[in-house]
CSV table of C-alpha atoms in Angstrom, one decimal:
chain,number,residue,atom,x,y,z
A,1,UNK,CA,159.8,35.4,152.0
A,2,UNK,CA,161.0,35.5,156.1
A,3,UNK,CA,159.2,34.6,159.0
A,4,UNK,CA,159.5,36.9,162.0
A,5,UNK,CA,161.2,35.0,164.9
A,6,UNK,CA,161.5,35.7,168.6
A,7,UNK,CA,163.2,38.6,168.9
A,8,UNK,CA,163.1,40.1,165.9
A,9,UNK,CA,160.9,42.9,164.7
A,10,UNK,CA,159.7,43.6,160.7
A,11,UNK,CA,161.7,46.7,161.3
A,12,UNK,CA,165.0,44.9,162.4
A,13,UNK,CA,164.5,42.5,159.1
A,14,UNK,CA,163.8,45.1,156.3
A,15,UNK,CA,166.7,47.8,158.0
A,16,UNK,CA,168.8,43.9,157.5
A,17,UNK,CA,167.1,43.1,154.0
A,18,UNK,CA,167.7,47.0,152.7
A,19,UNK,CA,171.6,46.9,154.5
A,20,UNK,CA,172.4,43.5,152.9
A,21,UNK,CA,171.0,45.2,149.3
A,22,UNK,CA,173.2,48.6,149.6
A,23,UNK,CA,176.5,47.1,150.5
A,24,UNK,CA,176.2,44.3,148.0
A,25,UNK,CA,175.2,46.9,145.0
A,26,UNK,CA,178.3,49.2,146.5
A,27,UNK,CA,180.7,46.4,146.5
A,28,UNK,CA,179.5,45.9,142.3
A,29,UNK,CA,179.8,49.9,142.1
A,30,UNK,CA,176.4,50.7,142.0
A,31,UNK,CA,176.0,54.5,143.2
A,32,UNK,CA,172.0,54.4,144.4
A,33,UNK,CA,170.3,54.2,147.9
A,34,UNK,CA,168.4,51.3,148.7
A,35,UNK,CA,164.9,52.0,150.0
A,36,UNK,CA,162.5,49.1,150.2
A,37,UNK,CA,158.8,50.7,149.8
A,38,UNK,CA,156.3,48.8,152.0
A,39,UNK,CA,152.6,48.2,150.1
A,40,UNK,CA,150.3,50.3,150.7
A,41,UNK,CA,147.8,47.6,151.4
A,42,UNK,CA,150.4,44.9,152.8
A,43,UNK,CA,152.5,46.3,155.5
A,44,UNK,CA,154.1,42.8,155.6
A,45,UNK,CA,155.3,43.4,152.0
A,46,UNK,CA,158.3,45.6,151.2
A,47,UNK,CA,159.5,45.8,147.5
A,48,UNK,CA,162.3,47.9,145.5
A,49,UNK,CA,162.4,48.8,141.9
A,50,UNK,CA,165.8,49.5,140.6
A,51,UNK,CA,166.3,50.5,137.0
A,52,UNK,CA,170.1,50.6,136.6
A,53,UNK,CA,171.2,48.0,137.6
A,54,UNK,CA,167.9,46.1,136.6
A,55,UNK,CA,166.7,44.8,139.9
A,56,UNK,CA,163.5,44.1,141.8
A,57,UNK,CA,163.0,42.6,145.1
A,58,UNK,CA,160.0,41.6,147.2
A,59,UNK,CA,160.0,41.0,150.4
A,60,UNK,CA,157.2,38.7,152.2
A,61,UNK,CA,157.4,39.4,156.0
A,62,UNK,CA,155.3,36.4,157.7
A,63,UNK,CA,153.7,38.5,160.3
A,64,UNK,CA,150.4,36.6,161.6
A,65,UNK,CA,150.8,34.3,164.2
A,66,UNK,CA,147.7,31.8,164.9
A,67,UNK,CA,147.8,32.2,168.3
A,68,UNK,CA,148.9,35.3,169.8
A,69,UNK,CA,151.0,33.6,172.0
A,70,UNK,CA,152.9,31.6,169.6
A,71,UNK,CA,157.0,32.2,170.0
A,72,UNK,CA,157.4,33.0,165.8
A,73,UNK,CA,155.5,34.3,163.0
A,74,UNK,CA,156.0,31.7,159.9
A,75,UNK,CA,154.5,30.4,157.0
A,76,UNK,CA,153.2,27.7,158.9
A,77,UNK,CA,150.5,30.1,160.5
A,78,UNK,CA,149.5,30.5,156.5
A,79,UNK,CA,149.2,26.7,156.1
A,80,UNK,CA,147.5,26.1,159.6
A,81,UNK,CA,144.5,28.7,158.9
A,82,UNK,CA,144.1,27.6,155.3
A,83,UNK,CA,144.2,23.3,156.6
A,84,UNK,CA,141.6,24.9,159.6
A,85,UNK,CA,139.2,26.2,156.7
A,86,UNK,CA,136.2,23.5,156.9
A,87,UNK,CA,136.3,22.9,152.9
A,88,UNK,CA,139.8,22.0,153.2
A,89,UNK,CA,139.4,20.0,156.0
A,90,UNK,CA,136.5,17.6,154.3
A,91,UNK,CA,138.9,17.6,150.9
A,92,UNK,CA,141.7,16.2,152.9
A,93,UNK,CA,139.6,13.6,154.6
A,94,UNK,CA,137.0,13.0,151.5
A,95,UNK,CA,139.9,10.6,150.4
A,96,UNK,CA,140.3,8.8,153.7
A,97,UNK,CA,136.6,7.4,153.9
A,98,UNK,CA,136.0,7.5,157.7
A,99,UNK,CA,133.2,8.3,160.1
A,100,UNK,CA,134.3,11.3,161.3
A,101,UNK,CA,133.8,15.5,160.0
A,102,UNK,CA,136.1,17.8,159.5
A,103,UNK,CA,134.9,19.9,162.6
A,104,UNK,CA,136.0,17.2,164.8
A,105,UNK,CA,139.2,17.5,163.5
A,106,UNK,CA,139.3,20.4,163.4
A,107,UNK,CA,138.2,20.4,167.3
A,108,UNK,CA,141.4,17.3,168.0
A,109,UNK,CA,143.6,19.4,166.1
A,110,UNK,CA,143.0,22.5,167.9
A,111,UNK,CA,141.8,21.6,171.5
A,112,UNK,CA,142.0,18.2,172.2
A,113,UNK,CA,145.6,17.3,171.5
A,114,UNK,CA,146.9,20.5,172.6
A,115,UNK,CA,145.1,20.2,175.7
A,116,UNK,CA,146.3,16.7,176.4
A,117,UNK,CA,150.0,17.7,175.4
A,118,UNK,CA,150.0,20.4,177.9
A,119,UNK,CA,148.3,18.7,180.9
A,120,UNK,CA,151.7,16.3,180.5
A,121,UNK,CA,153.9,19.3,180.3
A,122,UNK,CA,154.8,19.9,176.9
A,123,UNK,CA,154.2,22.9,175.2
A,124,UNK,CA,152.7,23.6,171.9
A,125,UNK,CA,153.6,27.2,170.9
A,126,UNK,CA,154.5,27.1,167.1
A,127,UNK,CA,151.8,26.7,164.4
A,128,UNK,CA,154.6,23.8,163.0
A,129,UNK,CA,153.4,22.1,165.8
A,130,UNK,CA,149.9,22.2,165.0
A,131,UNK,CA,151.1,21.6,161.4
A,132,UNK,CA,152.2,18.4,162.1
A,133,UNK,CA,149.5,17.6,164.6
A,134,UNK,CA,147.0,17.9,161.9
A,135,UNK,CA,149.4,15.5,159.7
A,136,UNK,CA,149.7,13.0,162.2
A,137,UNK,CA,145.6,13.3,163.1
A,138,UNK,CA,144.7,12.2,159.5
A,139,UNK,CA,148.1,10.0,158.9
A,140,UNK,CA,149.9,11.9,156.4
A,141,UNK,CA,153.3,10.7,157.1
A,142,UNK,CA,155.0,13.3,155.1
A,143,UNK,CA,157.4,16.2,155.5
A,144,UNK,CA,156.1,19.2,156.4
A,145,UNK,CA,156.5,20.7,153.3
A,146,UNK,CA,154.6,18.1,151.6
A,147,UNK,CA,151.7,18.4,154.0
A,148,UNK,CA,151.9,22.2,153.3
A,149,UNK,CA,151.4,21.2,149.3
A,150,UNK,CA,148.8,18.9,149.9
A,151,UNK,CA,146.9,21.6,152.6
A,152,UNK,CA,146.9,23.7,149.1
A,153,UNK,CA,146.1,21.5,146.6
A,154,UNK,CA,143.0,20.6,149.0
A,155,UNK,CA,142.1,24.1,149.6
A,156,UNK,CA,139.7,26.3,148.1
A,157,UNK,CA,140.6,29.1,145.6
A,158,UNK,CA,139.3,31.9,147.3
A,159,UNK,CA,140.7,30.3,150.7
A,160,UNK,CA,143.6,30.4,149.3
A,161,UNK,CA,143.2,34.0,147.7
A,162,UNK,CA,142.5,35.4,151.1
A,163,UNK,CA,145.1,33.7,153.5
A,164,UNK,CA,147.9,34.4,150.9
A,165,UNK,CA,147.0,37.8,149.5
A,166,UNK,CA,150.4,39.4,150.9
A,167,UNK,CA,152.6,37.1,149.5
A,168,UNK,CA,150.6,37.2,146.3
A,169,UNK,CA,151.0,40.8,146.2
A,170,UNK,CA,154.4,40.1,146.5
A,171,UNK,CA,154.8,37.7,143.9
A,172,UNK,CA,152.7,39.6,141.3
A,173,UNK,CA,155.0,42.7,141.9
A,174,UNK,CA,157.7,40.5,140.8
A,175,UNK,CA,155.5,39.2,137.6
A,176,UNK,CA,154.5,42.7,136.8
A,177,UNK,CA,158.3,43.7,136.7
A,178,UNK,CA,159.6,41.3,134.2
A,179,UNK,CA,157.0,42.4,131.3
């Protein structure tokens, strides 16, 4: 799994991911040519199947950015739409008990604060900033990570189904290999 930063392209990382691959199989004497295939549903998803020697790589390629003007493409765009999703938003604050819904929020989250923040100069442009907006909005004082777990745990199978499919189809490539 990679996120796209500033700068770099999906092209620039696989041509890297496929170069890194075919020296390190030449170094161990391995005479084939590297050639990730990109799914044919997926264009974020690269894989290779090698059968001698026995290898098999996916690559997840987070391309979807929140906001179009954010500076990266991470995983954190994943766990921002899925925390966004209203069911997942009234799971995380069913335990907390207040007076308030999930669109409003939802609304703080993604309007308010921002807003505020860049009235006073200070610029939100990574979805790991919403990320741990959202956290602070409905005190989670966790890592981000955590938060990320919890957003999951929280969420909707068929949320989760949807925003993840990629790396899903990644992952069950890799399952499907080893039986």
């Amino acid at each position: 799994m990679r996120d796209v930063d500033e700068g770099e392209t999906p092209e620039s990382i696989v041509q890297s991911v496929t170069g890194a691959v075919q020296e390190m199989l030449n170094r161990r004497h391995f005479p084939v040519t590297v050639q990730l295939q990109p799914h044919t549903t997926y264009p974020n998803v690269h894989w290779l199947a090698l059968a001698n020697p026995d290898l098999h790589l996916a690559l997840h390629l987070s391309t979807f950015k929140w906001q179009e003007g954010f500076t990266n493409a991470t995983i954190d765009d994943y766990v921002l739409v899925l925390a966004l999703r209203e069911t997942t938003a009234a799971a995380l604050l069913r335990k907390k008990q207040w007076q308030t819904s999930p669109e409003q929020i939802i609304r703080k989250v993604t309007d308010r604060i921002p807003a505020l923040l860049q009235e006073n100069g200070i610029p939100v442009r990574e979805a790991k900033d919403y990320v741990r907006l959202y956290a602070a909005v409905i005190q989670e004082h966790t890592s981000p990570a955590t938060f990320a777990s919890k957003v999951v745990a929280n969420a909707a199978d068929g949320d989760k189904q949807d925003i993840f499919a990629p790396l899903l189809a990644a992952l069950n490539f890799l399952g499907a290999e080893k039986k």
